[in-house]
mmCIF file of C-alpha atoms in Angstrom:
data_model
loop_
_atom_site.group_PDB
_atom_site.id
_atom_site.type_symbol
_atom_site.label_atom_id
_atom_site.label_comp_id
_atom_site.label_asym_id
_atom_site.label_seq_id
_atom_site.Cartn_x
_atom_site.Cartn_y
_atom_site.Cartn_z
ATOM 1 C CA PRO C 21 -63.750 -54.194 33.552
ATOM 2 C CA SER C 22 -66.751 -54.182 35.858
ATOM 3 C CA PRO C 23 -67.818 -51.022 37.751
ATOM 4 C CA SER C 24 -66.522 -52.517 40.920
ATOM 5 C CA SER C 25 -63.091 -53.137 39.449
ATOM 6 C CA SER C 26 -62.984 -49.595 38.029
ATOM 7 C CA SER C 27 -63.862 -48.195 41.454
ATOM 8 C CA SER C 28 -61.163 -50.331 43.004
ATOM 9 C CA ALA C 29 -58.618 -48.959 40.521
ATOM 10 C CA ARG C 30 -59.584 -45.427 41.427
ATOM 11 C CA ARG C 31 -59.190 -46.290 45.101
ATOM 12 C CA ARG C 32 -55.779 -47.771 44.440
ATOM 13 C CA ARG C 33 -54.693 -44.608 42.662
ATOM 14 C CA CYS C 34 -55.879 -42.503 45.599
ATOM 15 C CA VAL C 35 -53.971 -44.649 47.998
ATOM 16 C CA CYS C 36 -50.837 -44.339 45.927
ATOM 17 C CA LEU C 37 -51.035 -40.533 46.033
ATOM 18 C CA THR C 38 -51.896 -40.131 49.690
ATOM 19 C CA THR C 39 -49.883 -42.787 51.491
ATOM 20 C CA THR C 40 -46.165 -42.827 52.193
ATOM 21 C CA ARG C 41 -45.444 -45.842 50.000
ATOM 22 C CA GLN C 42 -42.319 -45.744 47.809
ATOM 23 C CA PRO C 43 -42.903 -44.232 44.301
ATOM 24 C CA ASP C 44 -41.712 -47.340 42.487
ATOM 25 C CA SER C 45 -44.372 -49.432 44.221
ATOM 26 C CA CYS C 46 -47.119 -47.496 42.419
ATOM 27 C CA PRO C 47 -47.035 -47.256 38.575
ATOM 28 C CA HIS C 48 -48.915 -43.948 38.582
ATOM 29 C CA SER C 49 -46.776 -41.972 41.041
ATOM 30 C CA ALA C 50 -43.865 -41.245 38.643
ATOM 31 C CA THR C 51 -46.169 -39.762 36.014
ATOM 32 C CA HIS C 52 -47.869 -37.610 38.607
ATOM 33 C CA THR C 53 -44.528 -36.340 39.956
ATOM 34 C CA GLN C 54 -43.354 -35.379 36.450
ATOM 35 C CA ARG C 55 -46.557 -33.431 35.831
ATOM 36 C CA GLU C 56 -46.123 -31.590 39.112
ATOM 37 C CA MET C 57 -42.548 -30.651 38.185
ATOM 38 C CA VAL C 58 -43.572 -29.366 34.731
ATOM 39 C CA ALA C 59 -46.368 -27.308 36.244
ATOM 40 C CA ALA C 60 -44.014 -25.843 38.838
ATOM 41 C CA VAL C 61 -41.450 -24.906 36.182
ATOM 42 C CA ARG C 62 -44.141 -23.230 34.093
ATOM 43 C CA TRP C 63 -45.346 -21.131 37.006
ATOM 44 C CA LEU C 64 -41.777 -20.217 37.903
ATOM 45 C CA ALA C 65 -41.079 -19.161 34.306
ATOM 46 C CA LEU C 66 -44.203 -16.994 34.193
ATOM 47 C CA ALA C 67 -43.274 -15.370 37.505
ATOM 48 C CA LEU C 68 -39.743 -14.578 36.327
ATOM 49 C CA VAL C 69 -41.021 -13.072 33.084
ATOM 50 C CA ALA C 70 -43.567 -10.962 34.963
ATOM 51 C CA VAL C 71 -40.848 -9.597 37.251
ATOM 52 C CA ALA C 72 -38.563 -8.906 34.305
ATOM 53 C CA LEU C 73 -41.305 -7.070 32.409
ATOM 54 C CA MET C 74 -42.144 -4.951 35.466
ATOM 55 C CA ASN C 75 -38.542 -4.071 36.240
ATOM 56 C CA GLY C 76 -37.012 -4.084 32.757
ATOM 57 C CA VAL C 77 -38.298 -0.683 31.616
ATOM 58 C CA ASP C 78 -36.929 1.013 34.712
ATOM 59 C CA ALA C 79 -33.429 -0.449 34.268
ATOM 60 C CA GLY C 80 -30.685 1.658 32.752
ATOM 61 C CA ARG C 81 -30.724 5.198 31.384
ATOM 62 C CA ASP C 82 -33.797 7.114 30.275
ATOM 63 C CA PHE C 83 -32.949 7.712 26.619
ATOM 64 C CA TYR C 84 -36.039 9.851 26.021
ATOM 65 C CA LYS C 85 -35.083 12.148 28.892
ATOM 66 C CA ILE C 86 -31.480 12.344 27.671
ATOM 67 C CA LEU C 87 -32.599 13.611 24.256
ATOM 68 C CA GLY C 88 -35.370 15.719 25.743
ATOM 69 C CA VAL C 89 -38.141 14.149 23.628
ATOM 70 C CA SER C 90 -41.393 12.414 24.443
ATOM 71 C CA LYS C 91 -41.982 8.677 24.067
ATOM 72 C CA THR C 92 -44.186 9.418 21.053
ATOM 73 C CA ALA C 93 -41.530 11.507 19.291
ATOM 74 C CA THR C 94 -41.085 10.982 15.557
ATOM 75 C CA GLN C 95 -37.782 10.037 13.946
ATOM 76 C CA ARG C 96 -37.351 13.580 12.666
ATOM 77 C CA GLU C 97 -37.853 15.000 16.170
ATOM 78 C CA ILE C 98 -35.343 12.521 17.601
ATOM 79 C CA LYS C 99 -32.820 13.347 14.899
ATOM 80 C CA LYS C 100 -33.255 17.082 15.390
ATOM 81 C CA ALA C 101 -32.777 16.792 19.157
ATOM 82 C CA TYR C 102 -29.688 14.625 18.725
ATOM 83 C CA ARG C 103 -28.013 17.061 16.343
ATOM 84 C CA ALA C 104 -28.565 20.009 18.633
ATOM 85 C CA LEU C 105 -27.320 18.203 21.746
ATOM 86 C CA ALA C 106 -24.364 16.587 19.957
ATOM 87 C CA MET C 107 -23.127 19.969 18.803
ATOM 88 C CA GLN C 108 -23.753 21.512 22.237
ATOM 89 C CA TYR C 109 -21.923 18.854 24.257
ATOM 90 C CA HIS C 110 -19.203 17.899 21.778
ATOM 91 C CA PRO C 111 -15.938 17.437 23.748
ATOM 92 C CA ASP C 112 -14.074 19.767 21.386
ATOM 93 C CA LYS C 113 -16.349 22.635 22.398
ATOM 94 C CA ASN C 114 -16.245 21.801 26.112
ATOM 95 C CA THR C 115 -12.582 21.146 26.814
ATOM 96 C CA GLU C 116 -12.863 22.536 30.355
ATOM 97 C CA ASP C 117 -15.965 20.551 31.283
ATOM 98 C CA PRO C 118 -15.024 16.999 32.359
ATOM 99 C CA LYS C 119 -18.689 15.898 32.295
ATOM 100 C CA ALA C 120 -19.227 16.943 28.669
ATOM 101 C CA SER C 121 -17.611 13.790 27.301
ATOM 102 C CA GLU C 122 -19.839 11.551 29.443
ATOM 103 C CA LYS C 123 -22.899 13.530 28.407
ATOM 104 C CA PHE C 124 -21.873 13.244 24.766
ATOM 105 C CA GLN C 125 -21.594 9.444 25.121
ATOM 106 C CA ASP C 126 -25.083 9.263 26.675
ATOM 107 C CA ILE C 127 -26.521 11.322 23.805
ATOM 108 C CA GLY C 128 -24.912 9.017 21.244
ATOM 109 C CA ALA C 129 -26.181 5.878 23.003
ATOM 110 C CA ALA C 130 -29.713 7.292 23.205
ATOM 111 C CA TYR C 131 -29.762 8.188 19.519
ATOM 112 C CA GLU C 132 -28.375 4.809 18.480
ATOM 113 C CA VAL C 133 -31.300 3.047 20.160
ATOM 114 C CA LEU C 134 -34.177 5.439 19.494
ATOM 115 C CA SER C 135 -33.266 5.985 15.831
ATOM 116 C CA ASP C 136 -33.633 2.240 15.163
ATOM 117 C CA GLU C 137 -37.259 1.089 15.141
ATOM 118 C CA GLU C 138 -36.520 -2.472 16.331
ATOM 119 C CA LYS C 139 -34.141 -1.356 19.087
ATOM 120 C CA ARG C 140 -36.643 1.289 20.153
ATOM 121 C CA LYS C 141 -39.411 -1.326 20.527
ATOM 122 C CA THR C 142 -37.077 -3.494 22.580
ATOM 123 C CA TYR C 143 -36.093 -0.530 24.753
ATOM 124 C CA ASP C 144 -39.721 0.465 25.345
ATOM 125 C CA MET C 145 -40.499 -3.042 26.646
ATOM 126 C CA HIS C 146 -37.277 -4.090 28.387
ATOM 127 C CA GLY C 147 -35.252 -0.928 28.956
ATOM 128 C CA GLU C 148 -31.550 -0.493 28.291
ATOM 129 C CA ASP C 149 -30.700 -3.914 29.713
ATOM 130 C CA GLY C 150 -32.977 -5.496 27.139
ATOM 131 C CA VAL C 151 -31.147 -3.749 24.311
ATOM 132 C CA LYS C 152 -27.752 -4.818 25.675
ATOM 133 C CA LYS C 153 -28.889 -8.454 26.005
ATOM 134 C CA GLY C 154 -30.363 -8.486 22.502
ATOM 135 C CA MET C 155 -33.972 -8.951 23.663
ATOM 136 C CA ASN C 156 -36.902 -8.145 21.427
ATOM 137 C CA ALA C 157 -40.608 -7.524 21.790
ATOM 138 C CA ASN C 158 -41.474 -11.249 21.620
ATOM 139 C CA ALA C 159 -41.957 -12.783 25.056
ATOM 140 C CA GLY C 160 -41.112 -16.188 23.591
ATOM 141 C CA ASP C 161 -37.600 -15.022 22.868
ATOM 142 C CA MET C 162 -37.328 -13.948 26.476
ATOM 143 C CA PHE C 163 -38.264 -17.491 27.537
ATOM 144 C CA ALA C 164 -35.626 -18.835 25.157
ATOM 145 C CA ASN C 165 -32.971 -16.589 26.668
ATOM 146 C CA MET C 166 -33.878 -17.798 30.148
ATOM 147 C CA PHE C 167 -34.310 -21.552 29.537
ATOM 148 C CA GLY C 168 -32.728 -22.288 26.159
ATOM 149 C CA GLY C 169 -29.566 -23.714 27.678
ATOM 150 C CA PHE C 170 -31.278 -25.836 30.354
ATOM 151 C CA GLY C 171 -32.957 -28.413 28.147
ATOM 152 C CA PHE C 172 -36.602 -27.437 28.658
ATOM 153 C CA GLY C 173 -37.522 -28.894 25.290
ATOM 154 C CA GLY C 174 -41.174 -29.248 26.252
ATOM 155 C CA PHE C 175 -41.504 -25.461 25.995
ATOM 156 C CA GLY C 176 -40.283 -25.375 22.420
ATOM 157 C CA PHE C 177 -36.985 -23.632 23.145
ATOM 158 C CA GLY C 178 -34.226 -25.955 21.994
ATOM 159 C CA GLY C 179 -30.604 -25.168 22.709
ATOM 160 C CA GLY C 180 -27.723 -25.476 20.291
ATOM 161 C CA GLY C 181 -24.369 -24.139 19.257
ATOM 162 C CA GLU C 182 -23.938 -20.882 17.406
ATOM 163 C CA ALA C 183 -23.861 -21.207 13.623
ATOM 164 C CA GLN C 184 -21.702 -18.988 11.508
ATOM 165 C CA VAL C 185 -23.838 -16.162 10.153
ATOM 166 C CA VAL C 186 -23.423 -15.365 6.476
ATOM 167 C CA LYS C 187 -23.581 -11.747 5.341
ATOM 168 C CA GLY C 188 -24.527 -9.968 2.155
ATOM 169 C CA HIS C 189 -22.106 -7.924 0.090
ATOM 170 C CA SER C 190 -20.764 -4.704 1.558
ATOM 171 C CA ILE C 191 -20.963 -1.472 -0.445
ATOM 172 C CA THR C 192 -18.363 1.302 -0.528
ATOM 173 C CA MET C 193 -19.395 4.754 -1.750
ATOM 174 C CA GLN C 194 -17.314 7.902 -2.126
ATOM 175 C CA LEU C 195 -18.482 10.957 -0.212
ATOM 176 C CA ASP C 196 -17.213 14.336 -1.403
ATOM 177 C CA VAL C 197 -16.577 16.770 1.442
ATOM 178 C CA THR C 198 -14.921 20.168 1.695
ATOM 179 C CA LEU C 199 -11.884 21.054 3.757
ATOM 180 C CA GLU C 200 -14.207 23.197 5.891
ATOM 181 C CA ASP C 201 -16.244 20.059 6.677
ATOM 182 C CA LEU C 202 -13.108 18.212 7.768
ATOM 183 C CA TYR C 203 -12.036 21.166 9.923
ATOM 184 C CA LYS C 204 -15.316 21.958 11.696
ATOM 185 C CA GLY C 205 -17.247 18.720 11.382
ATOM 186 C CA ARG C 206 -20.645 18.272 9.780
ATOM 187 C CA PHE C 207 -23.654 15.981 9.441
ATOM 188 C CA VAL C 208 -24.547 14.860 5.919
ATOM 189 C CA GLU C 209 -28.008 13.426 5.253
ATOM 190 C CA ILE C 210 -28.021 10.444 2.873
ATOM 191 C CA LEU C 211 -31.258 8.945 1.544
ATOM 192 C CA ARG C 212 -30.601 5.211 1.254
ATOM 193 C CA VAL C 213 -32.873 3.183 -1.054
ATOM 194 C CA LYS C 214 -32.137 -0.517 -0.748
ATOM 195 C CA ALA C 215 -33.561 -4.019 -0.978
ATOM 196 C CA ALA C 216 -34.459 -5.702 2.286
ATOM 197 C CA THR C 217 -35.903 -9.061 3.327
ATOM 198 C CA LYS C 218 -39.367 -9.293 4.864
ATOM 199 C CA GLN C 219 -40.757 -12.403 6.526
ATOM 200 C CA VAL C 220 -43.895 -13.847 4.935
ATOM 201 C CA PRO C 221 -46.035 -16.906 5.791
ATOM 202 C CA GLY C 222 -44.628 -20.318 4.996
ATOM 203 C CA THR C 223 -41.218 -21.946 5.086
ATOM 204 C CA ARG C 224 -38.402 -22.560 2.638
ATOM 205 C CA GLN C 225 -35.228 -24.568 2.327
ATOM 206 C CA CYS C 226 -32.125 -22.697 3.422
ATOM 207 C CA ASN C 227 -28.492 -23.170 4.407
ATOM 208 C CA CYS C 228 -28.215 -26.067 1.947
ATOM 209 C CA ARG C 229 -24.931 -27.962 1.905
ATOM 210 C CA HIS C 230 -23.509 -31.345 0.863
ATOM 211 C CA GLU C 231 -22.630 -33.941 3.457
ATOM 212 C CA MET C 232 -21.104 -37.390 3.254
ATOM 213 C CA ARG C 233 -23.377 -40.190 4.496
ATOM 214 C CA THR C 234 -22.402 -43.846 5.117
ATOM 215 C CA GLN C 235 -24.901 -46.623 4.333
ATOM 216 C CA GLN C 236 -24.468 -50.286 5.293
ATOM 217 C CA LEU C 237 -25.144 -52.607 2.343
ATOM 218 C CA GLY C 238 -24.530 -55.886 4.106
ATOM 219 C CA ASP C 239 -22.157 -57.740 6.359
ATOM 220 C CA GLY C 240 -18.940 -55.734 6.306
ATOM 221 C CA ARG C 241 -19.994 -53.701 3.288
ATOM 222 C CA PHE C 242 -20.537 -49.940 3.446
ATOM 223 C CA GLN C 243 -21.145 -47.250 0.873
ATOM 224 C CA MET C 244 -20.385 -43.510 1.205
ATOM 225 C CA ALA C 245 -22.465 -41.060 -0.787
ATOM 226 C CA GLN C 246 -22.773 -37.304 -0.945
ATOM 227 C CA VAL C 247 -26.245 -36.001 -0.135
ATOM 228 C CA ARG C 248 -27.759 -32.525 -0.159
ATOM 229 C CA VAL C 249 -28.992 -31.387 3.265
ATOM 230 C CA CYS C 250 -31.057 -28.247 3.893
ATOM 231 C CA ASP C 251 -32.533 -26.518 6.900
ATOM 232 C CA GLU C 252 -36.075 -25.239 7.102
ATOM 233 C CA CYS C 253 -36.318 -21.455 7.515
ATOM 234 C CA PRO C 254 -39.136 -18.919 7.543
ATOM 235 C CA ASN C 255 -40.135 -17.764 4.094
ATOM 236 C CA VAL C 256 -39.022 -14.258 3.059
ATOM 237 C CA LYS C 257 -39.475 -11.872 0.171
ATOM 238 C CA MET C 258 -37.529 -8.887 -1.080
ATOM 239 C CA GLU C 259 -38.940 -5.391 -0.838
ATOM 240 C CA THR C 260 -37.599 -1.891 -1.463
ATOM 241 C CA VAL C 261 -37.193 0.316 1.610
ATOM 242 C CA THR C 262 -36.005 3.892 2.068
ATOM 243 C CA LYS C 263 -33.980 5.006 5.063
ATOM 244 C CA GLU C 264 -32.381 8.324 5.962
ATOM 245 C CA LEU C 265 -28.818 8.039 7.232
ATOM 246 C CA ASP C 266 -26.910 10.719 9.121
ATOM 247 C CA VAL C 267 -23.242 10.574 8.168
ATOM 248 C CA GLU C 268 -21.100 12.388 10.723
ATOM 249 C CA ILE C 269 -17.982 14.048 9.342
ATOM 250 C CA GLU C 270 -15.844 14.405 12.447
ATOM 251 C CA PRO C 271 -13.200 17.135 12.810
ATOM 252 C CA GLY C 272 -9.795 15.951 11.686
ATOM 253 C CA MET C 273 -10.952 13.114 9.433
ATOM 254 C CA THR C 274 -8.644 12.450 6.512
ATOM 255 C CA ASP C 275 -9.000 11.783 2.817
ATOM 256 C CA GLY C 276 -9.777 8.096 2.217
ATOM 257 C CA GLN C 277 -11.068 7.456 5.743
ATOM 258 C CA GLU C 278 -14.169 5.263 5.934
ATOM 259 C CA ILE C 279 -17.408 5.605 7.897
ATOM 260 C CA THR C 280 -19.238 2.287 8.316
ATOM 261 C CA PHE C 281 -22.972 1.672 8.775
ATOM 262 C CA ASN C 282 -23.414 -1.933 9.888
ATOM 263 C CA GLY C 283 -26.251 -3.826 8.224
ATOM 264 C CA GLU C 284 -26.982 -1.203 5.548
ATOM 265 C CA GLY C 285 -25.388 -3.102 2.668
ATOM 266 C CA GLU C 286 -26.816 -5.768 0.369
ATOM 267 C CA PRO C 287 -29.244 -8.251 1.983
ATOM 268 C CA HIS C 288 -28.779 -12.012 2.248
ATOM 269 C CA VAL C 289 -31.832 -14.275 2.421
ATOM 270 C CA ASP C 290 -30.032 -16.810 4.627
ATOM 271 C CA GLY C 291 -28.147 -14.355 6.847
ATOM 272 C CA GLU C 292 -27.550 -10.737 7.692
ATOM 273 C CA PRO C 293 -27.138 -7.780 5.327
ATOM 274 C CA GLY C 294 -23.676 -6.485 4.548
ATOM 275 C CA ASP C 295 -22.272 -3.102 5.553
ATOM 276 C CA LEU C 296 -22.404 0.289 3.878
ATOM 277 C CA LYS C 297 -19.150 2.257 3.889
ATOM 278 C CA PHE C 298 -18.667 5.907 2.988
ATOM 279 C CA GLN C 299 -15.141 6.768 1.907
ATOM 280 C CA ILE C 300 -14.131 10.371 2.482
ATOM 281 C CA ARG C 301 -12.914 12.213 -0.611
ATOM 282 C CA ALA C 302 -11.646 15.695 0.205
ATOM 283 C CA GLN C 303 -12.194 18.308 -2.479
ATOM 284 C CA LYS C 304 -9.465 20.755 -3.448
ATOM 285 C CA HIS C 305 -9.517 24.039 -1.588
ATOM 286 C CA ALA C 306 -8.985 27.428 -3.186
ATOM 287 C CA LEU C 307 -6.513 28.630 -0.530
ATOM 288 C CA PHE C 308 -5.225 25.775 1.666
ATOM 289 C CA HIS C 309 -3.455 22.519 0.957
ATOM 290 C CA ARG C 310 -3.452 19.830 3.638
ATOM 291 C CA ARG C 311 -0.550 17.557 4.587
ATOM 292 C CA GLY C 312 -1.405 15.455 7.611
ATOM 293 C CA ASP C 313 -2.573 17.864 10.306
ATOM 294 C CA ASP C 314 -0.723 20.839 8.797
ATOM 295 C CA LEU C 315 -2.074 23.422 6.352
ATOM 296 C CA TYR C 316 -0.039 25.076 3.614
ATOM 297 C CA MET C 317 -0.724 28.206 1.606
ATOM 298 C CA ASN C 318 1.131 30.800 -0.467
ATOM 299 C CA MET C 319 1.128 34.581 -0.156
ATOM 300 C CA THR C 320 2.516 37.225 -2.469
ATOM 301 C CA ILE C 321 3.870 40.440 -0.919
ATOM 302 C CA THR C 322 5.532 43.519 -2.353
ATOM 303 C CA LEU C 323 9.202 44.342 -2.120
ATOM 304 C CA ALA C 324 8.335 47.061 0.382
ATOM 305 C CA ASP C 325 6.542 44.471 2.534
ATOM 306 C CA ALA C 326 9.518 42.145 2.300
ATOM 307 C CA LEU C 327 11.914 44.821 3.455
ATOM 308 C CA GLY C 328 9.830 46.791 5.926
ATOM 309 C CA GLY C 329 7.523 44.130 7.294
ATOM 310 C CA PHE C 330 3.804 43.636 6.767
ATOM 311 C CA SER C 331 0.561 42.785 8.574
ATOM 312 C CA THR C 332 -2.588 41.327 7.047
ATOM 313 C CA SER C 333 -5.241 38.692 7.796
ATOM 314 C CA ILE C 334 -6.817 35.700 6.095
ATOM 315 C CA THR C 335 -10.164 33.960 6.491
ATOM 316 C CA HIS C 336 -9.648 30.573 8.132
ATOM 317 C CA LEU C 337 -11.713 27.433 7.504
ATOM 318 C CA ASP C 338 -14.100 28.238 10.358
ATOM 319 C CA GLY C 339 -14.692 31.816 9.118
ATOM 320 C CA ARG C 340 -12.553 33.651 11.662
ATOM 321 C CA GLN C 341 -9.935 36.202 10.674
ATOM 322 C CA VAL C 342 -6.361 35.058 11.372
ATOM 323 C CA PRO C 343 -3.524 37.637 11.404
ATOM 324 C CA ILE C 344 -0.503 36.975 9.173
ATOM 325 C CA ALA C 345 2.375 39.361 9.879
ATOM 326 C CA SER C 346 6.136 39.756 9.914
ATOM 327 C CA SER C 347 8.162 42.560 11.488
ATOM 328 C CA SER C 348 11.480 41.540 9.968
ATOM 329 C CA ILE C 349 12.814 41.254 6.430
ATOM 330 C CA VAL C 350 11.271 38.362 4.510
ATOM 331 C CA SER C 351 13.024 36.796 1.540
ATOM 332 C CA HIS C 352 11.453 35.357 -1.567
ATOM 333 C CA GLY C 353 10.470 31.702 -0.980
ATOM 334 C CA GLN C 354 10.710 31.942 2.783
ATOM 335 C CA VAL C 355 8.220 29.841 4.750
ATOM 336 C CA LEU C 356 6.554 31.398 7.777
ATOM 337 C CA ARG C 357 5.195 29.064 10.441
ATOM 338 C CA PHE C 358 2.123 29.831 12.573
ATOM 339 C CA GLU C 359 1.528 27.323 15.364
ATOM 340 C CA LYS C 360 -1.838 25.679 16.100
ATOM 341 C CA LEU C 361 -3.556 27.117 13.034
ATOM 342 C CA GLY C 362 -3.703 23.812 11.174
ATOM 343 C CA MET C 363 -6.153 20.897 11.276
ATOM 344 C CA ARG C 364 -7.298 19.132 14.412
ATOM 345 C CA ASN C 365 -5.968 15.653 14.925
ATOM 346 C CA PHE C 366 -8.727 13.065 14.437
ATOM 347 C CA HIS C 367 -7.576 10.763 17.242
ATOM 348 C CA ASN C 368 -6.759 13.581 19.667
ATOM 349 C CA ASN C 369 -8.710 16.782 19.120
ATOM 350 C CA GLN C 370 -6.567 18.532 21.720
ATOM 351 C CA LYS C 371 -3.700 18.320 19.259
ATOM 352 C CA THR C 372 -3.642 20.770 16.341
ATOM 353 C CA GLY C 373 -1.315 21.116 13.377
ATOM 354 C CA ASP C 374 0.395 24.287 12.156
ATOM 355 C CA LEU C 375 -0.087 26.692 9.252
ATOM 356 C CA PHE C 376 2.826 27.228 6.856
ATOM 357 C CA VAL C 377 2.832 30.263 4.564
ATOM 358 C CA THR C 378 5.272 30.376 1.657
ATOM 359 C CA ILE C 379 6.170 33.947 0.702
ATOM 360 C CA SER C 380 6.553 35.146 -2.861
ATOM 361 C CA VAL C 381 8.064 38.620 -3.224
ATOM 362 C CA GLU C 382 6.704 40.640 -6.118
ATOM 363 C CA PHE C 383 9.459 42.865 -7.471
ATOM 364 C CA PRO C 384 8.660 46.097 -9.324
ATOM 365 C CA LYS C 385 8.898 45.808 -13.083
ATOM 366 C CA GLU C 386 10.792 49.066 -13.406
ATOM 367 C CA LEU C 387 12.280 51.837 -11.247
ATOM 368 C CA ALA C 388 13.265 55.380 -11.939
ATOM 369 C CA LYS C 389 17.048 55.838 -12.022
ATOM 370 C CA ASP C 390 16.993 58.273 -9.121
ATOM 371 C CA ASN C 391 14.918 55.922 -6.954
ATOM 372 C CA LEU C 392 17.023 52.916 -7.916
ATOM 373 C CA GLN C 393 20.215 54.739 -6.940
ATOM 374 C CA LYS C 394 18.756 55.667 -3.565
ATOM 375 C CA ILE C 395 17.697 52.059 -2.918
ATOM 376 C CA LEU C 396 21.135 50.699 -3.805
ATOM 377 C CA GLU C 397 22.828 53.224 -1.548
ATOM 378 C CA SER C 398 20.527 52.388 1.354
ATOM 379 C CA LEU C 399 21.151 48.648 0.946
ATOM 380 C CA GLN C 400 24.906 49.128 1.321
ATOM 381 C CA GLN C 401 25.543 45.838 -0.481
ATOM 382 C CA THR C 402 28.108 44.916 -3.076
ATOM 383 C CA SER C 403 27.386 42.686 -6.025
ATOM 384 C CA LYS C 404 27.720 39.012 -5.010
ATOM 385 C CA GLN C 405 26.533 35.672 -6.475
ATOM 386 C CA THR C 406 26.716 32.305 -4.626
ATOM 387 C CA PRO C 407 25.662 29.084 -6.434
ATOM 388 C CA PHE C 408 24.112 26.337 -4.199
ATOM 389 C CA ASN C 409 21.876 23.253 -4.325
ATOM 390 C CA GLY C 410 18.430 24.675 -3.568
ATOM 391 C CA LEU C 411 16.688 21.286 -3.430
ATOM 392 C CA ASP C 412 18.283 20.568 -0.046
ATOM 393 C CA GLN C 413 16.437 23.553 1.415
ATOM 394 C CA VAL C 414 12.985 22.890 0.002
ATOM 395 C CA GLY C 415 10.340 22.808 2.701
ATOM 396 C CA ASN C 416 12.498 24.225 5.491
ATOM 397 C CA ALA C 417 10.445 26.662 7.547
ATOM 398 C CA LYS C 418 12.128 29.707 9.051
#
């Protein structure tokens, strides 16, 4: 076109943008309007992200303050602070303080986030709300969370339904603990060496499956065939990592009970790692035998103790001395019951079992005739034998 015609076209475009003519009367107005809308959406998105980044860190609880550590604290410092505070504010030790349970929950929530490197990064950038919403340190993911469901495909954040996530194999390991551990509670440090996936440059085929496809061969003729379809995923490699796990043995836990660490099992290249489970295996105790929340033990006493009463003490599972006494005559095989000296109930630590002591009377091997005659006279009993079914009385406490 000639310079004059080019100038005329420019003038026509200016007129289209500045006059009040209808948009469909100018071929350039629709394109211009779309560009203005895209630009406005971009600026709005940037403004929303800026506000979220400024306000996100201040939202929710201050986990560093709760644990009493600095923002540069190491994992060992965080773990040490958590242990001390968890023992200090455990509800079992603060039964009269109604705020102890809430404090204990805050301590657990703070440790759960700060002990995980990825969650800690998210918390540092977005605060507690970011952790709850599953945000991460990538601002692009934040855009996706905001606009993924509204069809802003031009930004590169496509929507879609949730796919079923596959998981690696779960691992179950036995953990030997003492009866003292189950009575008082304890933290056990486990050094976990495992394989983990790490993202590397490039892509790979993943989530491959077979689908049926229909192909038209001609008029009224179709053919169905099975084809292999794969997705394209980021490339990964396996590497060995070491992680220290704190296994909490809670008071009242039982033999065979499991403690689960989500995501600490075997990895899966196309999904999430499985779980790691520790199964409690209680070791035999030298003095006590546990049945549910109750403790059982045996005690041998002399004939003099059985007749005249006795008083002694035993060392309980927490190290304290517990008195065991009887002021009345005790028979051989009798079971003495002492309330609230058993195990704590796992589901309700305010509930405690009992201690049952089975008495065995040790008779003298021989007696002098004079002493034996005096004992028989003092008993004032005649010879008597009564057969009975003793199995019906086994386990009855008196």
